[in-house]
Amino acid sequence: LVLDGKADLADQVPLETVEALASRPDVRVVARESLRVLFLALRYNAPPFSDPRLRQAVDLALDREELVRRVFGGRARVASQIVPAAVIGHNPAIPVPFPDRTAARALLKEAGMAGFHVRLDGPNNRYVKDQEVLFEVARQLAEVGITVGVRAVDKQDFFRLVDRGQSNFHLVGWG
C-alpha cells in the first residue's frame, strides 16, 4: 500500500477494503501473488476417504474458479498443485482440475455413499477468509449430495486437532 508516496510496511490489507482504497486518489494499491496455497487434506488411509471414488468425487465436485469468485472476489488464483508458480518445482503442465458434478454424483452412488455426511475442520483465524472458504466448500459439496458439517476453530485448537489425527478432512495452507 502506498499512501502519499510512502510505502506502508503492512504486508496485507483486508480484501474487503481494497476497492475502497483503490478509489482514493492518494492511494496506490499494489497487488502481488502470494506464496500461500490453501488446500483440502483428506485422510486417505482410513475410512471414509480410503475409498478413491469418494476422494475423486470430492475433487470433481469442487469448482475452484467459483470459490475464488465467491470468497475472494476474484483476487486469488486457482492452484493446480501445492507449489505456487513463483517457486522452483512448480510444474506448469499440471492442469487445474475442472468440476464435473454429474460424474461426482455417479462416483458417490457407485461407492454407496450417496447422502454421505462428513465434518470439515479448519481454522477461523489463520488464513485470509479461511472460514468463508470452509463454508463455500461445504456449499459446493452439498450440490452433489455430500452433507458437510463445518467446524471452524481457533488456529491453536485446529492444529492440535490435526496433530492428534482427529480430523479426516480439513483445510490447510502451505507457503
Coordinates of C-alpha atoms in Angstrom, one line a residue:
L1 CA 0.0 0.0 0.0
V2 CA 1.4 3.3 -1.0
L3 CA -0.1 6.3 0.8
D4 CA 1.1 9.9 -0.1
G5 CA 4.1 8.4 -1.9
K6 CA 5.3 6.5 1.2
A7 CA 5.2 2.7 1.3
D8 CA 3.3 1.3 4.2
L9 CA 5.2 -1.6 5.8
A10 CA 2.0 -3.6 6.4
D11 CA 2.1 -6.5 4.1
Q12 CA -1.6 -7.3 4.0
V13 CA -4.7 -5.2 3.5
P14 CA -8.1 -6.9 4.2
L15 CA -9.6 -7.8 0.9
E16 CA -12.9 -6.1 1.7
T17 CA -11.0 -2.7 1.9
V18 CA -9.0 -3.0 -1.4
E19 CA -11.7 -1.5 -3.7
A20 CA -12.4 1.5 -1.4
L21 CA -8.7 2.2 -1.0
A22 CA -8.0 1.9 -4.7
S23 CA -10.6 4.5 -5.5
R24 CA -8.8 7.1 -3.4
P25 CA -6.5 9.5 -5.3
D26 CA -3.9 9.5 -2.6
V27 CA -3.6 5.7 -2.5
R28 CA -2.0 3.3 -5.0
V29 CA -2.8 -0.4 -4.3
V30 CA -0.1 -2.7 -5.4
A31 CA -1.1 -6.4 -5.5
R32 CA 1.2 -9.3 -5.9
E33 CA 0.7 -13.1 -5.8
S34 CA 1.2 -14.8 -2.5
L35 CA 3.2 -17.9 -2.0
R36 CA 0.4 -19.3 0.2
V37 CA -1.6 -22.2 -1.2
L38 CA -4.8 -23.4 0.6
F39 CA -5.9 -27.0 0.0
L40 CA -8.1 -29.7 1.4
A41 CA -6.4 -32.6 3.2
L42 CA -8.2 -35.9 3.3
R43 CA -7.0 -38.8 5.5
Y44 CA -6.7 -41.3 2.6
N45 CA -5.6 -44.2 4.7
A46 CA -8.7 -44.5 6.8
P47 CA -12.4 -44.7 6.0
P48 CA -14.3 -43.0 4.5
F49 CA -11.6 -41.4 2.4
S50 CA -9.7 -44.6 1.9
D51 CA -12.2 -45.2 -1.0
P52 CA -10.6 -43.5 -4.0
R53 CA -14.1 -43.0 -5.5
L54 CA -15.0 -40.7 -2.6
R55 CA -11.8 -38.7 -3.0
Q56 CA -12.3 -38.3 -6.7
A57 CA -16.0 -37.3 -6.2
V58 CA -14.9 -34.5 -3.8
D59 CA -12.3 -33.4 -6.3
L60 CA -14.8 -33.3 -9.2
A61 CA -17.5 -31.6 -7.1
L62 CA -15.4 -28.5 -6.4
D63 CA -15.4 -25.6 -8.7
R64 CA -12.3 -23.8 -7.7
E65 CA -12.9 -20.8 -10.0
E66 CA -16.3 -20.3 -8.4
L67 CA -14.7 -20.5 -5.0
V68 CA -12.2 -17.8 -5.9
R69 CA -15.0 -15.6 -7.3
R70 CA -17.4 -16.1 -4.3
V71 CA -14.9 -15.9 -1.5
F72 CA -12.0 -13.8 -2.7
G73 CA -13.9 -11.6 -5.2
G74 CA -11.6 -12.9 -7.9
R75 CA -8.5 -11.7 -6.0
A76 CA -6.9 -15.1 -5.8
R77 CA -5.6 -17.7 -8.3
V78 CA -6.7 -21.3 -8.5
A79 CA -3.8 -23.6 -7.8
S80 CA -3.2 -26.8 -9.6
Q81 CA -0.6 -28.0 -7.1
I82 CA 0.9 -27.2 -3.7
V83 CA 3.9 -25.4 -5.3
P84 CA 2.9 -21.9 -6.4
A85 CA 4.0 -20.6 -9.8
A86 CA 6.7 -18.4 -8.3
V87 CA 8.5 -21.3 -6.6
I88 CA 11.1 -23.6 -8.2
G89 CA 9.5 -27.0 -8.7
H90 CA 6.1 -25.7 -10.0
N91 CA 5.1 -27.7 -13.0
P92 CA 3.0 -25.5 -15.4
A93 CA 1.9 -28.6 -17.3
I94 CA -0.3 -29.8 -14.4
P95 CA -3.8 -28.6 -15.2
V96 CA -6.3 -27.1 -12.8
P97 CA -9.0 -29.7 -12.2
F98 CA -12.4 -28.9 -13.7
P99 CA -15.6 -29.7 -11.9
D100 CA -17.9 -32.4 -13.1
R101 CA -20.7 -32.7 -10.7
T102 CA -22.5 -35.3 -12.7
A103 CA -19.5 -37.6 -12.5
A104 CA -19.1 -36.8 -8.8
R105 CA -22.7 -37.9 -8.1
A106 CA -22.1 -41.1 -10.1
L107 CA -19.0 -41.9 -8.2
L108 CA -20.8 -41.4 -4.9
K109 CA -23.6 -43.7 -6.0
E110 CA -21.1 -46.3 -7.2
A111 CA -19.3 -46.2 -3.8
G112 CA -22.6 -46.4 -1.9
M113 CA -22.0 -43.0 -0.4
A114 CA -24.9 -41.0 -1.8
G115 CA -26.1 -38.8 1.0
F116 CA -22.7 -39.1 2.7
H117 CA -22.1 -36.9 5.8
V118 CA -18.7 -35.6 6.8
R119 CA -17.1 -33.0 9.0
L120 CA -14.8 -30.4 7.5
D121 CA -12.4 -28.9 10.0
G122 CA -10.4 -25.7 9.7
P123 CA -9.1 -22.6 11.4
N124 CA -11.2 -19.4 11.7
N125 CA -8.3 -17.1 12.2
R126 CA -5.2 -18.4 10.3
Y127 CA -5.7 -17.8 6.6
V128 CA -7.3 -14.9 4.7
K129 CA -11.0 -15.8 4.6
D130 CA -10.4 -19.3 6.0
Q131 CA -13.9 -19.6 7.5
E132 CA -15.6 -18.4 4.2
V133 CA -13.6 -21.0 2.3
L134 CA -14.8 -23.8 4.6
F135 CA -18.5 -22.8 4.1
E136 CA -18.1 -22.4 0.3
V137 CA -16.6 -25.9 0.1
A138 CA -19.5 -27.2 2.2
R139 CA -22.0 -25.5 -0.1
Q140 CA -20.4 -26.9 -3.3
L141 CA -20.2 -30.4 -1.9
A142 CA -23.8 -30.2 -0.9
E143 CA -24.6 -29.8 -4.6
V144 CA -23.5 -33.4 -5.2
G145 CA -25.2 -34.8 -2.1
I146 CA -22.4 -34.6 0.4
T147 CA -23.6 -33.0 3.6
V148 CA -20.7 -31.2 5.3
G149 CA -20.7 -30.0 8.9
V150 CA -18.1 -27.2 9.2
R151 CA -16.1 -27.0 12.4
A152 CA -14.1 -23.7 12.3
V153 CA -12.0 -23.2 15.4
D154 CA -9.1 -21.1 16.7
K155 CA -5.9 -22.0 14.9
Q156 CA -4.2 -23.4 18.0
D157 CA -7.1 -25.8 18.6
F158 CA -7.2 -26.6 14.9
F159 CA -3.6 -27.6 14.6
R160 CA -3.8 -29.6 17.8
L161 CA -6.7 -31.5 16.3
V162 CA -4.8 -32.2 13.2
D163 CA -1.6 -33.2 15.0
R164 CA -3.6 -35.7 17.1
G165 CA -5.0 -37.3 14.0
Q166 CA -8.6 -36.3 15.0
S167 CA -9.5 -34.8 11.6
N168 CA -10.2 -36.8 8.5
F169 CA -11.0 -33.8 6.3
H170 CA -9.6 -30.3 6.8
L171 CA -8.4 -27.0 5.2
V172 CA -4.7 -26.3 5.5
G173 CA -2.3 -23.9 3.9
W174 CA 1.3 -24.1 2.7
G175 CA 3.5 -21.2 2.0

